[in-house]
Coordinates of C-alpha atoms in Angstrom, one line a residue:
Chain A
X1 CA 4.3 -9.1 11.7
X2 CA 2.0 -10.7 9.2
X3 CA 1.6 -8.8 5.9
X4 CA -0.7 -8.6 3.0
X5 CA 1.4 -9.3 -0.1
X6 CA 0.5 -8.2 -3.6
X7 CA 2.0 -9.2 -7.0
X8 CA 3.1 -7.9 -9.3
X9 CA 4.3 -4.6 -7.9
X10 CA 4.0 -3.0 -11.4
X11 CA 1.9 -4.2 -14.3
X12 CA 2.0 -2.6 -17.8
X13 CA -0.7 -3.6 -20.2
X14 CA -2.2 -2.4 -23.4
X15 CA -5.7 -1.0 -23.6
X16 CA -8.2 -3.7 -24.1
X17 CA -6.2 -6.4 -22.5
X18 CA -7.2 -8.3 -19.4
X19 CA -5.1 -8.1 -16.2
X20 CA -5.2 -10.1 -13.0
X21 CA -3.9 -8.5 -9.8
X22 CA -3.0 -10.9 -7.1
X23 CA -3.1 -10.6 -3.3
X24 CA -2.4 -12.9 -0.4
X25 CA -4.2 -11.6 2.6
X26 CA -3.1 -12.2 6.2
X27 CA -3.8 -15.8 6.9
X28 CA -6.3 -15.6 9.7
X29 CA -8.2 -12.7 8.2
X30 CA -11.7 -13.2 6.9
X31 CA -12.6 -10.0 5.1
X32 CA -10.9 -8.8 2.0
X33 CA -11.0 -5.6 0.0
X34 CA -9.8 -3.9 -3.1
X35 CA -9.1 -0.2 -3.3
X36 CA -7.6 1.9 -6.0
X37 CA -5.7 5.2 -5.9
X38 CA -5.3 7.3 -9.0
X39 CA -2.0 9.3 -8.8
X40 CA -2.3 12.1 -6.4
X41 CA -6.0 11.4 -5.5
X42 CA -7.8 9.7 -2.7
X43 CA -8.0 6.0 -1.9
X44 CA -11.3 4.7 -3.4
X45 CA -13.2 1.7 -2.3
X46 CA -13.9 -0.9 -5.0
X47 CA -15.2 -4.0 -3.4
X48 CA -15.4 -6.0 -0.2
X49 CA -15.5 -9.8 0.0
X50 CA -16.5 -12.3 2.7
X51 CA -17.4 -15.9 2.7
X52 CA -16.6 -16.4 -0.9
X53 CA -18.9 -13.7 -2.1
X54 CA -19.0 -9.9 -2.7
X55 CA -20.3 -8.1 0.4
X56 CA -20.4 -4.7 -1.1
X57 CA -19.2 -2.9 -4.2
X58 CA -18.8 0.7 -5.3
X59 CA -20.1 2.3 -8.5
X60 CA -16.5 2.0 -9.9
X61 CA -16.8 -1.8 -9.7
X62 CA -18.8 -2.4 -12.8
X63 CA -19.0 -5.5 -15.1
X64 CA -15.4 -4.9 -16.2
X65 CA -14.2 -6.0 -12.7
X66 CA -14.4 -9.3 -10.9
X67 CA -12.9 -10.8 -7.8
X68 CA -12.2 -14.3 -6.9
X69 CA -10.7 -16.4 -4.1
X70 CA -9.5 -19.4 -6.1
X71 CA -7.9 -21.2 -3.2
X72 CA -7.4 -20.7 0.5
X73 CA -4.8 -18.0 0.3
X74 CA -5.1 -15.9 -2.9
X75 CA -7.6 -13.1 -3.6
X76 CA -7.6 -11.7 -7.1
X77 CA -8.9 -8.7 -8.9
X78 CA -9.5 -9.2 -12.7
X79 CA -10.0 -6.2 -15.0
X80 CA -11.4 -7.2 -18.4
X81 CA -10.7 -5.0 -21.4
X82 CA -8.6 -2.4 -19.6
X83 CA -9.0 1.3 -20.3
X84 CA -6.6 4.1 -20.0
X85 CA -8.4 5.5 -17.0
X86 CA -7.9 2.2 -15.1
X87 CA -4.3 3.3 -14.6
X88 CA -3.9 3.5 -10.9
X89 CA -2.4 1.9 -7.8
X90 CA -4.5 -1.0 -6.7
X91 CA -4.4 -1.9 -3.0
X92 CA -5.6 -5.1 -1.5
X93 CA -6.5 -5.1 2.2
X94 CA -7.8 -7.5 4.7
X95 CA -9.2 -7.4 8.2
X96 CA -9.9 -9.9 10.8
X97 CA -13.5 -9.0 11.3
X98 CA -15.8 -6.5 9.7
X99 CA -17.8 -3.8 11.3
X100 CA -16.8 -1.2 13.6
X101 CA -13.7 -2.2 15.3
X102 CA -11.1 -3.6 13.0
X103 CA -8.4 -1.9 11.1
X104 CA -7.6 -2.6 7.5
X105 CA -4.2 -4.0 6.7
X106 CA -3.0 -2.9 3.3
X107 CA -0.6 -4.5 0.9
X108 CA 2.1 -2.5 -0.9
X109 CA -0.1 -2.2 -4.0
X110 CA 0.2 -3.0 -7.7
X111 CA 0.8 -0.1 -10.0
X112 CA -1.2 -0.7 -13.1
X113 CA -0.3 1.3 -16.2
X114 CA -2.5 1.0 -19.2
X115 CA -1.0 2.2 -22.5
Chain B
X1 CA -23.8 8.2 0.7
X2 CA -21.6 9.0 3.6
X3 CA -19.2 11.9 2.8
X4 CA -16.1 12.5 4.8
X5 CA -14.5 15.8 4.1
X6 CA -10.9 16.6 5.2
X7 CA -9.1 19.9 5.4
X8 CA -6.7 21.3 4.5
X9 CA -5.8 19.4 1.4
X10 CA -2.2 20.4 1.7
X11 CA -0.1 21.7 4.5
X12 CA 3.5 22.9 4.5
X13 CA 5.1 23.4 7.9
X14 CA 8.6 24.1 9.2
X15 CA 10.1 21.3 11.0
X16 CA 9.3 21.7 14.7
X17 CA 6.0 23.4 14.1
X18 CA 2.7 21.9 14.9
X19 CA 0.2 20.5 12.4
X20 CA -3.5 19.8 12.5
X21 CA -5.9 18.2 10.0
X22 CA -9.6 18.1 10.4
X23 CA -12.2 15.6 9.3
X24 CA -15.9 16.4 9.0
X25 CA -18.9 14.3 8.2
X26 CA -22.4 15.4 7.2
X27 CA -23.8 12.6 9.3
X28 CA -23.0 10.9 12.6
X29 CA -20.2 8.5 12.4
X30 CA -20.2 5.2 14.2
X31 CA -16.4 5.4 14.5
X32 CA -13.5 6.9 12.7
X33 CA -10.1 5.6 11.8
X34 CA -7.0 7.4 10.9
X35 CA -4.4 6.2 8.4
X36 CA -1.1 7.5 7.3
X37 CA 0.3 7.0 3.8
X38 CA 4.0 7.8 3.2
X39 CA 5.0 9.0 -0.3
X40 CA 5.0 5.9 -2.5
X41 CA 3.6 3.7 0.2
X42 CA 0.3 2.2 1.3
X43 CA -2.1 3.4 4.0
X44 CA -1.1 2.3 7.5
X45 CA -3.6 2.2 10.3
X46 CA -2.9 4.7 13.1
X47 CA -5.8 4.7 15.5
X48 CA -9.6 4.3 15.9
X49 CA -11.9 6.5 17.8
X50 CA -15.3 5.3 18.9
X51 CA -16.7 7.3 21.8
X52 CA -18.1 10.8 21.6
X53 CA -15.5 13.3 22.8
X54 CA -12.8 10.7 22.8
X55 CA -9.2 11.8 22.9
X56 CA -6.2 9.5 22.3
X57 CA -2.5 10.2 22.1
X58 CA 0.3 8.4 20.4
X59 CA 3.6 10.2 21.3
X60 CA 3.4 13.5 19.5
X61 CA 0.0 12.7 17.8
X62 CA -3.3 13.6 19.4
X63 CA -6.5 12.4 18.0
X64 CA -10.0 13.8 18.9
X65 CA -13.5 12.7 18.2
X66 CA -16.1 15.4 18.3
X67 CA -19.0 15.4 20.9
X68 CA -21.5 14.9 18.1
X69 CA -19.4 12.3 16.4
X70 CA -19.4 14.3 13.2
X71 CA -15.9 15.5 13.2
X72 CA -12.4 14.5 14.2
X73 CA -8.9 16.0 14.3
X74 CA -5.3 14.9 14.3
X75 CA -2.8 17.2 15.8
X76 CA 1.0 16.6 15.6
X77 CA 3.2 18.5 18.0
X78 CA 6.7 19.5 16.9
X79 CA 6.7 17.9 13.5
X80 CA 9.6 15.9 12.3
X81 CA 10.7 14.9 8.8
X82 CA 9.4 11.4 9.5
X83 CA 5.8 12.8 9.7
X84 CA 5.8 13.5 6.0
X85 CA 2.9 11.8 4.2
X86 CA -0.8 12.0 3.6
X87 CA -3.1 11.5 6.6
X88 CA -6.5 10.1 5.9
X89 CA -9.5 9.9 8.1
X90 CA -11.9 7.1 7.3
X91 CA -15.5 6.3 8.2
X92 CA -15.3 2.8 9.5
X93 CA -18.5 0.9 8.7
X94 CA -18.6 -2.4 6.9
X95 CA -16.3 -0.9 4.4
X96 CA -14.0 2.0 4.8
X97 CA -14.7 5.3 3.0
X98 CA -11.6 7.5 3.0
X99 CA -11.5 11.2 3.0
X100 CA -9.2 13.0 0.4
X101 CA -6.5 13.3 3.0
X102 CA -4.2 16.0 4.0
X103 CA -0.8 15.9 2.5
X104 CA 1.8 17.1 5.0
X105 CA 5.1 18.5 3.7
X106 CA 7.9 19.4 6.2
X107 CA 10.2 22.2 5.4
X108 CA 13.7 21.7 6.9

């Protein structure tokens, strides 16, 4: 069964550094998402992306964050100048269509630790 | 914005006992999706409910959507250790807004 893959599985960075989290969505999917989950808390929506542009973003997704689809397969989340509170599990997800009838397929996540 | 509330936050049950988690919204939902996240894992889609009053079953799992489409429930019959995890309901619109989830712990 096709999977969403994320790399790296674990990223440790120092406060103030930039990180790029990478995702390869399922190949025929058109809609891409980033979520984050702080340890023990709920899965929080960050951003959705379609047709090479952001569809929607949450309050969390401020100027520190950006997303990009640099080629036909990768979908990246960049965090500039990381803060301690950015430590979390970041999940990429994709779906074949948006709206009301499609499930999200999640990757295994990247655990980001900011020290 | 849309708020999806889920109760209880935690549930400990003896293996073999039943388990239910409830999802409530302040506004009418277009549809609702349920996901399961195993410890250390990622959310995995279980099911989607669309119609008012809809009931769907997956083996020991029964999902219901309220008549007013403002609440939903997941009931597990005769829990097993493989049921351990966090169960999330999610309002499925153009994006997904997850509830806080119910963490199920099974006592052997």
